[in-house]
mmCIF file with all atom_site columns, C-alpha atoms in Angstrom:
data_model
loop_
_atom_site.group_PDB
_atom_site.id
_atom_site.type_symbol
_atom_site.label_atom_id
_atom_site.label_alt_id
_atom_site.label_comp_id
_atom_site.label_asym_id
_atom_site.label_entity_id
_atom_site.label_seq_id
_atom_site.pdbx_PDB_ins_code
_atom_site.Cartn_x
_atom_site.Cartn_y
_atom_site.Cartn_z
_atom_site.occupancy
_atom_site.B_iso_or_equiv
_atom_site.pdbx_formal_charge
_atom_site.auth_seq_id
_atom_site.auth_comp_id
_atom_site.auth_asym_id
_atom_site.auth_atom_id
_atom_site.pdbx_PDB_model_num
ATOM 1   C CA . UNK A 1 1   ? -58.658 38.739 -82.700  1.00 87.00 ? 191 UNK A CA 1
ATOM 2   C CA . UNK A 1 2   ? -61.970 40.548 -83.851  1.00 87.00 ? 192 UNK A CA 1
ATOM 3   C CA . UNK A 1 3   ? -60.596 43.601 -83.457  1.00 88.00 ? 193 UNK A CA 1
ATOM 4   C CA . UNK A 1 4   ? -58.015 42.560 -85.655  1.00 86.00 ? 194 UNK A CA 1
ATOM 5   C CA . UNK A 1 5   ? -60.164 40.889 -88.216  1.00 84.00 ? 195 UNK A CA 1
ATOM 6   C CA . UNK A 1 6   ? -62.756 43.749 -88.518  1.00 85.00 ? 196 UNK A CA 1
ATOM 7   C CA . UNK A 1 7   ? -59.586 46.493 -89.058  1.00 84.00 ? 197 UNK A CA 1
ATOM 8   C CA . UNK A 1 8   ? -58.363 43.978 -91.541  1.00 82.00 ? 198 UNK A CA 1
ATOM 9   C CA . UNK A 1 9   ? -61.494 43.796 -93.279  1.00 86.00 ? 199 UNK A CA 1
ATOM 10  C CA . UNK A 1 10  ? -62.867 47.558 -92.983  1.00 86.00 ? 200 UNK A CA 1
ATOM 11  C CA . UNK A 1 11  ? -61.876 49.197 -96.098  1.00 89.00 ? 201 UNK A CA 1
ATOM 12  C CA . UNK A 1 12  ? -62.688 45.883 -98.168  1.00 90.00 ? 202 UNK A CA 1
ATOM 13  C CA . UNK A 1 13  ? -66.649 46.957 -99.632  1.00 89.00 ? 203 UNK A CA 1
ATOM 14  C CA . UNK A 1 14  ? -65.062 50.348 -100.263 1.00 91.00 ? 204 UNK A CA 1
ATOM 15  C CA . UNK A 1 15  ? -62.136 49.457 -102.225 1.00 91.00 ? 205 UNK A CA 1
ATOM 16  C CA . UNK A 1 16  ? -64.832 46.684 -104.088 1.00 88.00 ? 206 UNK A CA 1
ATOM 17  C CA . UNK A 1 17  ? -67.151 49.839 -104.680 1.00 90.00 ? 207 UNK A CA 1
ATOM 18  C CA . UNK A 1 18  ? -64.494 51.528 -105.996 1.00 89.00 ? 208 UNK A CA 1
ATOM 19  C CA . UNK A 1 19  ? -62.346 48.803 -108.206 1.00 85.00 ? 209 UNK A CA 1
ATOM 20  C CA . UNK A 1 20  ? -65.743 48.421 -109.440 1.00 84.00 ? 210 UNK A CA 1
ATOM 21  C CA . UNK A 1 21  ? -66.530 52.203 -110.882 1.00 83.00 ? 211 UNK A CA 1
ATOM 22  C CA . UNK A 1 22  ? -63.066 52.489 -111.981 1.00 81.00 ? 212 UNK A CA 1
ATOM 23  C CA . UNK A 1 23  ? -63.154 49.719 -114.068 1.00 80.00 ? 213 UNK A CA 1
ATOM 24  C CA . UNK A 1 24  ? -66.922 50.750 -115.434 1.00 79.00 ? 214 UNK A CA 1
ATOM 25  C CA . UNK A 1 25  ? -65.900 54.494 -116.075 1.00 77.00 ? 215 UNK A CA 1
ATOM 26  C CA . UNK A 1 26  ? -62.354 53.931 -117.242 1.00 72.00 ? 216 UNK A CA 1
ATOM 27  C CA . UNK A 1 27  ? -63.042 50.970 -120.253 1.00 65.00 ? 217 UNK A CA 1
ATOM 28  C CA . UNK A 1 28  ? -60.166 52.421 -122.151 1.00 64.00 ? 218 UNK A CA 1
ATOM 29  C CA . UNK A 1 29  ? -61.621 51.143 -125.210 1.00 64.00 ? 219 UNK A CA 1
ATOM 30  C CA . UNK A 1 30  ? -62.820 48.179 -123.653 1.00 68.00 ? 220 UNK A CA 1
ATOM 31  C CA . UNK A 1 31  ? -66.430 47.728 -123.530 1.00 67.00 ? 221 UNK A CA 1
ATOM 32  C CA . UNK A 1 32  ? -66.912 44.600 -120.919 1.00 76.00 ? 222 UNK A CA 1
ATOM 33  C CA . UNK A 1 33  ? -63.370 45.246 -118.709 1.00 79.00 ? 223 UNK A CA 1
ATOM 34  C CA . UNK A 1 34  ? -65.833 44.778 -115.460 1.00 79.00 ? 224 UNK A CA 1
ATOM 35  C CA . UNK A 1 35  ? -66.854 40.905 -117.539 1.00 80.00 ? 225 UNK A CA 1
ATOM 36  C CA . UNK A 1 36  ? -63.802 40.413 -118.316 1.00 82.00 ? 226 UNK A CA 1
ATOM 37  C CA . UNK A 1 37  ? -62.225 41.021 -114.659 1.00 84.00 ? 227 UNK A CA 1
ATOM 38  C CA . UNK A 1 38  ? -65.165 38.472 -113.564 1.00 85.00 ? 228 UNK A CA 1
ATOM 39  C CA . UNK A 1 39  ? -64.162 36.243 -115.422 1.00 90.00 ? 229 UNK A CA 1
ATOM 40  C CA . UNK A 1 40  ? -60.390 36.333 -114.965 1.00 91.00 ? 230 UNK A CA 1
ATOM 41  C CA . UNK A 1 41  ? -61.231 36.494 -111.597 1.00 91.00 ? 231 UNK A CA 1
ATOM 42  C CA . UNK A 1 42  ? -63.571 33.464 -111.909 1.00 93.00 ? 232 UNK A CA 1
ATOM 43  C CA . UNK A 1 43  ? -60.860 31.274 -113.796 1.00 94.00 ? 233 UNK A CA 1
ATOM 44  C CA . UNK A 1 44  ? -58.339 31.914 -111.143 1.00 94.00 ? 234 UNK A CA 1
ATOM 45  C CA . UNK A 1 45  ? -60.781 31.409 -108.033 1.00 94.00 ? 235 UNK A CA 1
ATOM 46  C CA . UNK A 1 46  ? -61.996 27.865 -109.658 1.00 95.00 ? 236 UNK A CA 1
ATOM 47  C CA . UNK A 1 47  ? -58.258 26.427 -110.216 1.00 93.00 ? 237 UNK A CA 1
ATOM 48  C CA . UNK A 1 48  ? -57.925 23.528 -108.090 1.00 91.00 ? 238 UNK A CA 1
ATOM 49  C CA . UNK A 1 49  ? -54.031 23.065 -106.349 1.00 83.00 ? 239 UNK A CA 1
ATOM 50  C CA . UNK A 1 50  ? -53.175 19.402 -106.735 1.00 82.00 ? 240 UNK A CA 1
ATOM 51  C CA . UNK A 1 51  ? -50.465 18.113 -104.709 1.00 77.00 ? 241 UNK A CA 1
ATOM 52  C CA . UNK A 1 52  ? -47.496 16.673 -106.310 1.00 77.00 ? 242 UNK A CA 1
ATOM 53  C CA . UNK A 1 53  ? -47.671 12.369 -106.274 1.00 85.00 ? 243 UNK A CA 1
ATOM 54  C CA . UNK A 1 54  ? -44.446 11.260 -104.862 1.00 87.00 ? 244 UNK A CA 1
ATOM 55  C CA . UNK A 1 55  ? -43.033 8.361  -106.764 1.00 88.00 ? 245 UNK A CA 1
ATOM 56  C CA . UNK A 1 56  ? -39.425 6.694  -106.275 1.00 86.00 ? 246 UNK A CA 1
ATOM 57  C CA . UNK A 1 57  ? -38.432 8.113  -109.856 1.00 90.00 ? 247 UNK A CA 1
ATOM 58  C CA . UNK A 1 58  ? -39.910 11.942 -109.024 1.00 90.00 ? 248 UNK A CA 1
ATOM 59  C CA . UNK A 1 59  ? -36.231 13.845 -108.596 1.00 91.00 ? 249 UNK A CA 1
ATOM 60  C CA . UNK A 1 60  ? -35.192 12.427 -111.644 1.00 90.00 ? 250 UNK A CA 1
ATOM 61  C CA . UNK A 1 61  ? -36.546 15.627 -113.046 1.00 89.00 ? 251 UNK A CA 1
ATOM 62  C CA . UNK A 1 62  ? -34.753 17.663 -110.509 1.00 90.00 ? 252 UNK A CA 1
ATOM 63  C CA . UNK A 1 63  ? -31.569 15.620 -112.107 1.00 91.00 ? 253 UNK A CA 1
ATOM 64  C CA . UNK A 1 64  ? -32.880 17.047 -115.230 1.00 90.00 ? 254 UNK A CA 1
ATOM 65  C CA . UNK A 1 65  ? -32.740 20.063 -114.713 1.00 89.00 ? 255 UNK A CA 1
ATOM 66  C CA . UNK A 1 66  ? -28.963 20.127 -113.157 1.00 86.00 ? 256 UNK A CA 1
ATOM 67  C CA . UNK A 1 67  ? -25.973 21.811 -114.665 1.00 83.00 ? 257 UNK A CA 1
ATOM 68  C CA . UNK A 1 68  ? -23.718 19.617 -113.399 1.00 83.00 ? 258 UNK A CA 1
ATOM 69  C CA . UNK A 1 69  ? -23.198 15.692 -113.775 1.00 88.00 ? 259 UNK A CA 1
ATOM 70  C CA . UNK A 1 70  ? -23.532 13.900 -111.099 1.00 90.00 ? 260 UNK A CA 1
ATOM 71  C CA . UNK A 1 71  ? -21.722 10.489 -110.440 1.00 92.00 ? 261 UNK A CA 1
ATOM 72  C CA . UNK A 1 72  ? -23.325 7.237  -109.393 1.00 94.00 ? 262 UNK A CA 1
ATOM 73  C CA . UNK A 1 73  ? -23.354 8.267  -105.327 1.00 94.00 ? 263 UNK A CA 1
ATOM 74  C CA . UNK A 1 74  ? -24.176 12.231 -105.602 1.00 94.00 ? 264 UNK A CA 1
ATOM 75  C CA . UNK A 1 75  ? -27.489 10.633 -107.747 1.00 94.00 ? 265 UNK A CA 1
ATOM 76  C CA . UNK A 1 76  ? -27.973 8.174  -104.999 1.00 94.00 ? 266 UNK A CA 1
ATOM 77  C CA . UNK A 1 77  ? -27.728 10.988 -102.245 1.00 94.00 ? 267 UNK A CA 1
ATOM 78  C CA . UNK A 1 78  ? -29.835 13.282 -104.029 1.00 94.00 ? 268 UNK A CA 1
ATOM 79  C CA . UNK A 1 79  ? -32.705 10.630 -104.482 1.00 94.00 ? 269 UNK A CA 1
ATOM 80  C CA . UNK A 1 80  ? -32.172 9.845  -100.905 1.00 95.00 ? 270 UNK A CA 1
ATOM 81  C CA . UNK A 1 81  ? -32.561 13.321 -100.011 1.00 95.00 ? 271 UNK A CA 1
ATOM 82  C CA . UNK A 1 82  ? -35.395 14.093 -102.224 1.00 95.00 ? 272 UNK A CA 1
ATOM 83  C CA . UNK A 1 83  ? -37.174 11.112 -100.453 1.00 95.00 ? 273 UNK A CA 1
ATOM 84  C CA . UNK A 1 84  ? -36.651 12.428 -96.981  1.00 96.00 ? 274 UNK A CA 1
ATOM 85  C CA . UNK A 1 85  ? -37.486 16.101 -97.734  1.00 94.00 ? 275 UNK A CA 1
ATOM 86  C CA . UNK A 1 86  ? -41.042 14.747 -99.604  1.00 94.00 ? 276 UNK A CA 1
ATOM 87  C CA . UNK A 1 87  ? -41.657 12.640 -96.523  1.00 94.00 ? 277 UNK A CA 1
ATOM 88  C CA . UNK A 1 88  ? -40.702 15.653 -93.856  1.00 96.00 ? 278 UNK A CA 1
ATOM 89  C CA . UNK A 1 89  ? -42.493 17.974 -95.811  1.00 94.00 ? 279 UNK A CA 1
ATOM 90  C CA . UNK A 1 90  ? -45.811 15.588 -96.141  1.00 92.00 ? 280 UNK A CA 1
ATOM 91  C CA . UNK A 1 91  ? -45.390 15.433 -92.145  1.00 95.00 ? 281 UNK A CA 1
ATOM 92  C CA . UNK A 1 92  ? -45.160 19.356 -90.995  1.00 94.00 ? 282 UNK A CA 1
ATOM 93  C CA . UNK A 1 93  ? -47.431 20.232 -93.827  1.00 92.00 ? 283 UNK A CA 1
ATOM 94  C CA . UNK A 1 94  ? -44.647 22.278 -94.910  1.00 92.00 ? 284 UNK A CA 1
ATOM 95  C CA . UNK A 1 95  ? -43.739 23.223 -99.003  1.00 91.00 ? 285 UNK A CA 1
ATOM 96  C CA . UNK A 1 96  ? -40.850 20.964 -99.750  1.00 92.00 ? 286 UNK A CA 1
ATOM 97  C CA . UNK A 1 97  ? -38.939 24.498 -100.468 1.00 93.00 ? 287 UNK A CA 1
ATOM 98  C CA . UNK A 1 98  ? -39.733 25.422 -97.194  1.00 95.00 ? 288 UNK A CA 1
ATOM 99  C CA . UNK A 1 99  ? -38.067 22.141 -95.955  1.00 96.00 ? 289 UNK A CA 1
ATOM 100 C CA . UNK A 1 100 ? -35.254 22.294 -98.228  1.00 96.00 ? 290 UNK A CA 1
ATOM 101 C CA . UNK A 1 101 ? -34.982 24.367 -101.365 1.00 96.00 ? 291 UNK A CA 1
ATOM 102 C CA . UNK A 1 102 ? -33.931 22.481 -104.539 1.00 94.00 ? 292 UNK A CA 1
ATOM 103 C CA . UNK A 1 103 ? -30.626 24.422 -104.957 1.00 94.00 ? 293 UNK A CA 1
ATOM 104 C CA . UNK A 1 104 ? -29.524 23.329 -101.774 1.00 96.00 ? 294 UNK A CA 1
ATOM 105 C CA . UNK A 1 105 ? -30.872 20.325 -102.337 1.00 95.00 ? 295 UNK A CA 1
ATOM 106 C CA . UNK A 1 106 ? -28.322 19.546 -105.376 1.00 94.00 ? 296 UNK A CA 1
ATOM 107 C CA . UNK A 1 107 ? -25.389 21.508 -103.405 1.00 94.00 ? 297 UNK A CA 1
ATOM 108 C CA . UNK A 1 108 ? -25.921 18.847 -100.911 1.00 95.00 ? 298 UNK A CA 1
ATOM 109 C CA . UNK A 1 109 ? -26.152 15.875 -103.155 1.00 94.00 ? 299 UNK A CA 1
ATOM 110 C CA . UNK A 1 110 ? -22.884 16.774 -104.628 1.00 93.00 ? 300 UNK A CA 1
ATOM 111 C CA . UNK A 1 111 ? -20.956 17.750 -102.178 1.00 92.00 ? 301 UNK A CA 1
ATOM 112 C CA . UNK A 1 112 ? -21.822 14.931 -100.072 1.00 89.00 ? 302 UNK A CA 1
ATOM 113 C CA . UNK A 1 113 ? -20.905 16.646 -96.474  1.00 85.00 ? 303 UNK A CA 1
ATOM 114 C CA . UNK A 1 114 ? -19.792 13.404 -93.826  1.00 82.00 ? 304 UNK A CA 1
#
């Protein structure tokens, strides 16, 4: 495993030396591009991932955003479903795409397989 995290890590101060001179030598009419690739990079490294607050109305929007209508029982099996793949996901510390993707989600919910 160190041997595998030292060859993964080698070439990383080189290609940081060299991102770096590229980006002071090749401004292409940019006079800070080296700032302003700090500070993108800055922004990006300081977002926070929140995860999503299950609440018994969530996959309304998932409704939403369906093509289709759905009667009475394929919206009942889809918040049933939605429900179950929050609370599997929540359990393997899984994505709930991972656990079930939305598409098959609705596919599911309306064709309500015995």
């Amino acid at each position: 495993m160190l041997h595998y995290a030292r060859a993964d890590t080698h070439y990383l101060l080189y290609v940081y030396d060299r991102v770096r001179a590229d980006l002071l030598t090749k401004v292409l009419g940019r006079p800070n591009l080296l700032q302003l690739v700090w500070d993108q990079s800055r922004t990006v490294a300081l977002k926070r991932y929140h995860k999503p607050v299950f609440t018994e109305d969530s996959y309304l929007e998932l409704l939403h955003r369906h093509k289709q209508p759905l009667d009475v029982q394929q919206c009942s099996a889809a918040r049933l479903l939605y429900a179950w793949r929050d609370r599997t996901a929540r359990a393997e510390d899984e994505s709930t795409g991972y656990v079930l993707p939305n598409h098959m989600l609705m596919k599911i919910a309306e064709e309500m397989p015995r």
